């Protein structure tokens, strides 16, 4: 009787362990595949500014492509023009720009999520022309008034190269549809300026300052991913 009991116990142990192993294999075999493809869109900030600011016109295309789970190649392409009338100077700037680099996603997504909190690096290049319409100057003496000098001179063949760091996010609001926003910190490295004048505004870079080569910017827009494959 004892031998029969041992035999039955051995058979039950075999089938129980076999079933548990099968369940573990089935659980481990569940794999979530992530989409890889080109994500492209437009910058809404420049379009809204174009509608609200009579002195500004701009358009910018955004794009990235996933290389791995967290690493993307990314870039922007666009053009801008600014016809600025201020208290001391009137000028016009127009040109095109391109920015290229990489983004790294610091956010650990839950299952089936595809969001980004990212840091990015870019190198930017802009070609532009600038027209100086007039500028005011005065001699540092209270007895002399401010003088206005009409110039109306165009400078062509100008360019600027800069390095850029981005901090931003990309959130999937619908399947393959994303809203994006970022903050940009920029540093000029190469610049060709007009003779006896500066590039007061650079497309893709923004406003320049006499106090240094550092600039800031921002962007927010909408993007759509074309899923080429999953892995």
CSV table of C-alpha atoms in Angstrom, one decimal:
chain,number,residue,atom,x,y,z
A,1,UNK,CA,0.0,0.0,0.0
A,2,UNK,CA,2.8,2.4,0.8
A,3,UNK,CA,4.5,1.7,-2.5
A,4,UNK,CA,1.3,2.6,-4.4
A,5,UNK,CA,1.0,5.9,-2.4
A,6,UNK,CA,4.7,6.8,-3.3
A,7,UNK,CA,4.0,6.1,-7.0
A,8,UNK,CA,0.9,8.3,-7.1
A,9,UNK,CA,2.7,11.1,-5.2
A,10,UNK,CA,5.6,10.9,-7.8
A,11,UNK,CA,3.2,11.1,-10.7
A,12,UNK,CA,1.3,14.1,-9.2
A,13,UNK,CA,4.7,15.9,-8.5
A,14,UNK,CA,5.8,15.3,-12.1
A,15,UNK,CA,2.6,16.7,-13.7
A,16,UNK,CA,2.5,19.7,-11.3
A,17,UNK,CA,6.1,20.7,-12.0
A,18,UNK,CA,5.6,20.2,-15.7
A,19,UNK,CA,2.5,22.5,-15.7
A,20,UNK,CA,4.3,25.2,-13.6
A,21,UNK,CA,7.2,25.1,-16.1
A,22,UNK,CA,4.9,25.5,-19.0
A,23,UNK,CA,3.2,28.5,-17.4
A,24,UNK,CA,6.5,30.1,-16.7
A,25,UNK,CA,7.6,29.7,-20.3
A,26,UNK,CA,4.3,31.1,-21.6
A,27,UNK,CA,4.6,34.2,-19.3
A,28,UNK,CA,8.2,34.8,-20.2
A,29,UNK,CA,7.4,34.5,-24.0
A,30,UNK,CA,5.1,37.6,-23.9
A,31,UNK,CA,7.1,40.4,-25.7
A,32,UNK,CA,6.0,44.0,-26.3
A,33,UNK,CA,7.2,45.3,-29.6
A,34,UNK,CA,8.0,49.0,-30.1
A,35,UNK,CA,7.4,51.0,-33.3
A,36,UNK,CA,10.3,52.2,-35.3
A,37,UNK,CA,9.8,54.8,-38.1
A,38,UNK,CA,10.0,58.4,-39.1
A,39,UNK,CA,8.2,60.9,-36.9
A,40,UNK,CA,7.5,64.2,-38.6
A,41,UNK,CA,5.4,67.3,-37.9
A,42,UNK,CA,5.3,71.1,-37.7
A,43,UNK,CA,6.1,73.7,-35.1
A,44,UNK,CA,2.9,75.4,-33.9
A,45,UNK,CA,4.8,78.2,-32.1
A,46,UNK,CA,6.1,79.8,-35.3
A,47,UNK,CA,2.7,79.5,-37.0
A,48,UNK,CA,0.9,81.1,-34.0
A,49,UNK,CA,3.6,83.9,-33.9
A,50,UNK,CA,3.1,84.5,-37.6
A,51,UNK,CA,-0.6,85.0,-37.1
A,52,UNK,CA,-0.2,87.3,-34.1
A,53,UNK,CA,3.0,89.3,-34.9
A,54,UNK,CA,2.8,91.5,-38.1
A,55,UNK,CA,6.6,91.8,-38.1
A,56,UNK,CA,7.3,88.0,-38.2
A,57,UNK,CA,6.8,85.2,-40.6
A,58,UNK,CA,8.1,81.6,-40.0
A,59,UNK,CA,7.6,77.9,-40.6
A,60,UNK,CA,9.5,74.9,-39.1
A,61,UNK,CA,9.4,71.2,-39.8
A,62,UNK,CA,10.2,68.7,-36.9
A,63,UNK,CA,11.5,65.2,-37.4
A,64,UNK,CA,13.1,62.2,-35.6
A,65,UNK,CA,13.9,58.6,-36.2
A,66,UNK,CA,14.3,55.9,-33.5
A,67,UNK,CA,17.6,54.1,-33.5
A,68,UNK,CA,17.2,52.1,-30.3
A,69,UNK,CA,14.8,51.9,-27.3
A,70,UNK,CA,15.9,55.3,-26.0
A,71,UNK,CA,18.1,56.9,-28.7
A,72,UNK,CA,16.8,59.0,-31.7
A,73,UNK,CA,18.4,61.0,-34.5
A,74,UNK,CA,16.5,64.3,-34.7
A,75,UNK,CA,16.4,67.6,-36.5
A,76,UNK,CA,14.5,70.7,-37.6
A,77,UNK,CA,14.3,72.6,-40.9
A,78,UNK,CA,12.6,75.9,-41.6
A,79,UNK,CA,12.7,79.6,-42.6
A,80,UNK,CA,12.0,82.9,-40.8
A,81,UNK,CA,11.8,86.6,-41.7
A,82,UNK,CA,11.6,89.5,-39.3
A,83,UNK,CA,10.9,93.2,-40.2
A,84,UNK,CA,11.6,94.9,-36.9
A,85,UNK,CA,10.9,98.6,-36.2
A,86,UNK,CA,12.3,99.7,-32.9
A,87,UNK,CA,13.1,102.9,-31.1
A,88,UNK,CA,16.8,103.0,-32.2
A,89,UNK,CA,17.1,100.7,-35.3
A,90,UNK,CA,15.0,99.4,-38.2
A,91,UNK,CA,16.1,96.2,-39.9
A,92,UNK,CA,14.9,93.3,-41.9
A,93,UNK,CA,16.2,89.7,-41.7
A,94,UNK,CA,15.3,86.7,-43.7
A,95,UNK,CA,16.8,83.2,-44.2
A,96,UNK,CA,16.7,79.5,-43.8
A,97,UNK,CA,18.1,77.1,-41.2
A,98,UNK,CA,18.7,73.4,-40.4
A,99,UNK,CA,19.4,71.7,-37.1
A,100,UNK,CA,20.6,68.1,-36.7
A,101,UNK,CA,21.5,66.0,-33.7
A,102,UNK,CA,20.3,63.3,-31.3
A,103,UNK,CA,17.7,62.9,-28.6
A,104,UNK,CA,17.9,60.6,-25.6
A,105,UNK,CA,14.7,59.5,-23.7
A,106,UNK,CA,15.1,59.5,-19.9
A,107,UNK,CA,11.6,58.3,-19.3
A,108,UNK,CA,10.9,54.7,-18.5
A,109,UNK,CA,7.5,54.0,-20.2
A,110,UNK,CA,4.9,51.6,-18.9
A,111,UNK,CA,3.7,48.8,-21.1
A,112,UNK,CA,2.1,50.1,-24.3
A,113,UNK,CA,3.2,53.7,-23.6
A,114,UNK,CA,5.5,55.6,-25.9
A,115,UNK,CA,6.2,59.0,-24.3
A,116,UNK,CA,9.5,60.9,-24.0
A,117,UNK,CA,11.1,63.2,-21.4
A,118,UNK,CA,14.3,63.9,-23.3
A,119,UNK,CA,17.6,65.7,-23.5
A,120,UNK,CA,18.9,66.6,-27.0
A,121,UNK,CA,21.9,68.1,-28.7
A,122,UNK,CA,21.9,69.9,-32.0
A,123,UNK,CA,24.3,71.7,-34.3
A,124,UNK,CA,22.5,74.5,-36.2
A,125,UNK,CA,23.4,76.3,-39.4
A,126,UNK,CA,21.6,79.3,-40.9
A,127,UNK,CA,22.0,81.4,-44.0
A,128,UNK,CA,20.5,84.8,-44.1
A,129,UNK,CA,20.4,88.3,-45.5
A,130,UNK,CA,19.9,91.5,-43.6
A,131,UNK,CA,18.8,95.0,-44.5
A,132,UNK,CA,19.6,97.9,-42.3
A,133,UNK,CA,17.0,100.6,-42.9
A,134,UNK,CA,18.0,103.2,-40.3
A,135,UNK,CA,19.6,103.6,-37.0
A,136,UNK,CA,19.8,106.4,-34.4
A,137,UNK,CA,22.9,107.6,-32.6
A,138,UNK,CA,23.8,110.4,-30.3
A,139,UNK,CA,27.0,112.0,-28.9
A,140,UNK,CA,27.3,111.5,-25.2
A,141,UNK,CA,26.5,115.1,-24.4
A,142,UNK,CA,23.2,116.6,-23.2
A,143,UNK,CA,23.5,119.6,-25.5
A,144,UNK,CA,23.3,117.5,-28.7
A,145,UNK,CA,20.1,115.7,-29.9
A,146,UNK,CA,19.7,112.2,-31.2
A,147,UNK,CA,20.6,111.8,-34.9
A,148,UNK,CA,18.8,109.5,-37.3
A,149,UNK,CA,20.9,107.9,-40.1
A,150,UNK,CA,18.9,106.4,-43.0
A,151,UNK,CA,20.9,103.6,-44.5
A,152,UNK,CA,18.7,101.3,-46.6
A,153,UNK,CA,21.5,98.8,-47.3
A,154,UNK,CA,21.2,95.1,-47.8
A,155,UNK,CA,23.9,92.6,-46.7
A,156,UNK,CA,23.8,89.1,-48.3
A,157,UNK,CA,25.7,85.9,-47.9
A,158,UNK,CA,25.6,85.9,-44.1
A,159,UNK,CA,25.7,82.7,-42.0
A,160,UNK,CA,25.8,81.5,-38.4
A,161,UNK,CA,26.7,78.2,-36.8
A,162,UNK,CA,25.7,77.3,-33.2
A,163,UNK,CA,25.4,74.5,-30.7
A,164,UNK,CA,22.1,73.8,-29.0
A,165,UNK,CA,20.9,71.8,-26.0
A,166,UNK,CA,17.2,70.9,-25.7
A,167,UNK,CA,15.1,69.7,-22.8
A,168,UNK,CA,11.6,68.7,-23.7
A,169,UNK,CA,8.9,66.1,-23.8
A,170,UNK,CA,6.9,64.2,-26.5
A,171,UNK,CA,3.5,62.7,-25.4
A,172,UNK,CA,1.5,60.3,-27.5
A,173,UNK,CA,-2.1,61.7,-27.4
A,174,UNK,CA,-3.5,59.2,-30.0
A,175,UNK,CA,-2.0,56.2,-31.8
A,176,UNK,CA,1.2,57.5,-33.5
A,177,UNK,CA,0.2,61.1,-32.9
A,178,UNK,CA,2.3,63.2,-30.5
A,179,UNK,CA,2.4,66.6,-28.9
A,180,UNK,CA,5.9,68.0,-28.3
A,181,UNK,CA,7.4,71.0,-26.4
A,182,UNK,CA,11.0,71.9,-25.6
A,183,UNK,CA,13.3,74.6,-24.2
A,184,UNK,CA,16.5,75.5,-26.0
A,185,UNK,CA,19.8,76.9,-24.8
A,186,UNK,CA,22.2,78.0,-27.6
A,187,UNK,CA,25.8,79.1,-28.1
A,188,UNK,CA,27.1,80.7,-31.3
A,189,UNK,CA,30.5,79.2,-32.5
A,190,UNK,CA,30.8,80.7,-36.0
A,191,UNK,CA,29.3,83.9,-37.4
A,192,UNK,CA,29.7,86.0,-40.5
A,193,UNK,CA,28.3,89.5,-39.9
A,194,UNK,CA,27.9,92.6,-42.0
A,195,UNK,CA,30.7,95.2,-42.1
A,196,UNK,CA,30.4,97.5,-39.1
A,197,UNK,CA,27.1,95.8,-38.1
A,198,UNK,CA,25.8,92.7,-36.3
A,199,UNK,CA,23.3,90.0,-37.1
A,200,UNK,CA,20.5,91.2,-34.9
A,201,UNK,CA,18.3,88.2,-35.6
A,202,UNK,CA,19.3,84.8,-36.9
A,203,UNK,CA,16.6,82.3,-38.3
A,204,UNK,CA,16.5,79.2,-36.2
A,205,UNK,CA,18.6,80.8,-33.5
A,206,UNK,CA,16.6,83.9,-32.6
A,207,UNK,CA,17.6,87.3,-31.2
A,208,UNK,CA,21.3,88.0,-30.6
A,209,UNK,CA,22.7,90.1,-27.8
A,210,UNK,CA,25.7,92.4,-27.5
A,211,UNK,CA,26.6,91.0,-24.1
A,212,UNK,CA,27.4,87.5,-25.2
A,213,UNK,CA,27.0,84.5,-27.6
A,214,UNK,CA,24.3,82.8,-25.6
A,215,UNK,CA,20.7,82.5,-26.8
A,216,UNK,CA,17.5,80.8,-25.8
A,217,UNK,CA,14.4,79.5,-27.6
A,218,UNK,CA,11.5,77.2,-27.4
A,219,UNK,CA,9.2,75.1,-29.6
A,220,UNK,CA,5.9,73.3,-29.3
A,221,UNK,CA,4.2,71.4,-32.1
A,222,UNK,CA,2.5,68.2,-33.3
A,223,UNK,CA,4.1,65.1,-34.9
A,224,UNK,CA,3.0,61.9,-36.5
A,225,UNK,CA,5.0,58.7,-36.6
A,226,UNK,CA,5.0,56.5,-39.8
A,227,UNK,CA,5.6,53.1,-38.3
A,228,UNK,CA,8.0,51.2,-40.7
A,229,UNK,CA,8.4,48.1,-38.5
A,230,UNK,CA,8.4,46.9,-34.9
A,231,UNK,CA,11.0,45.1,-32.8
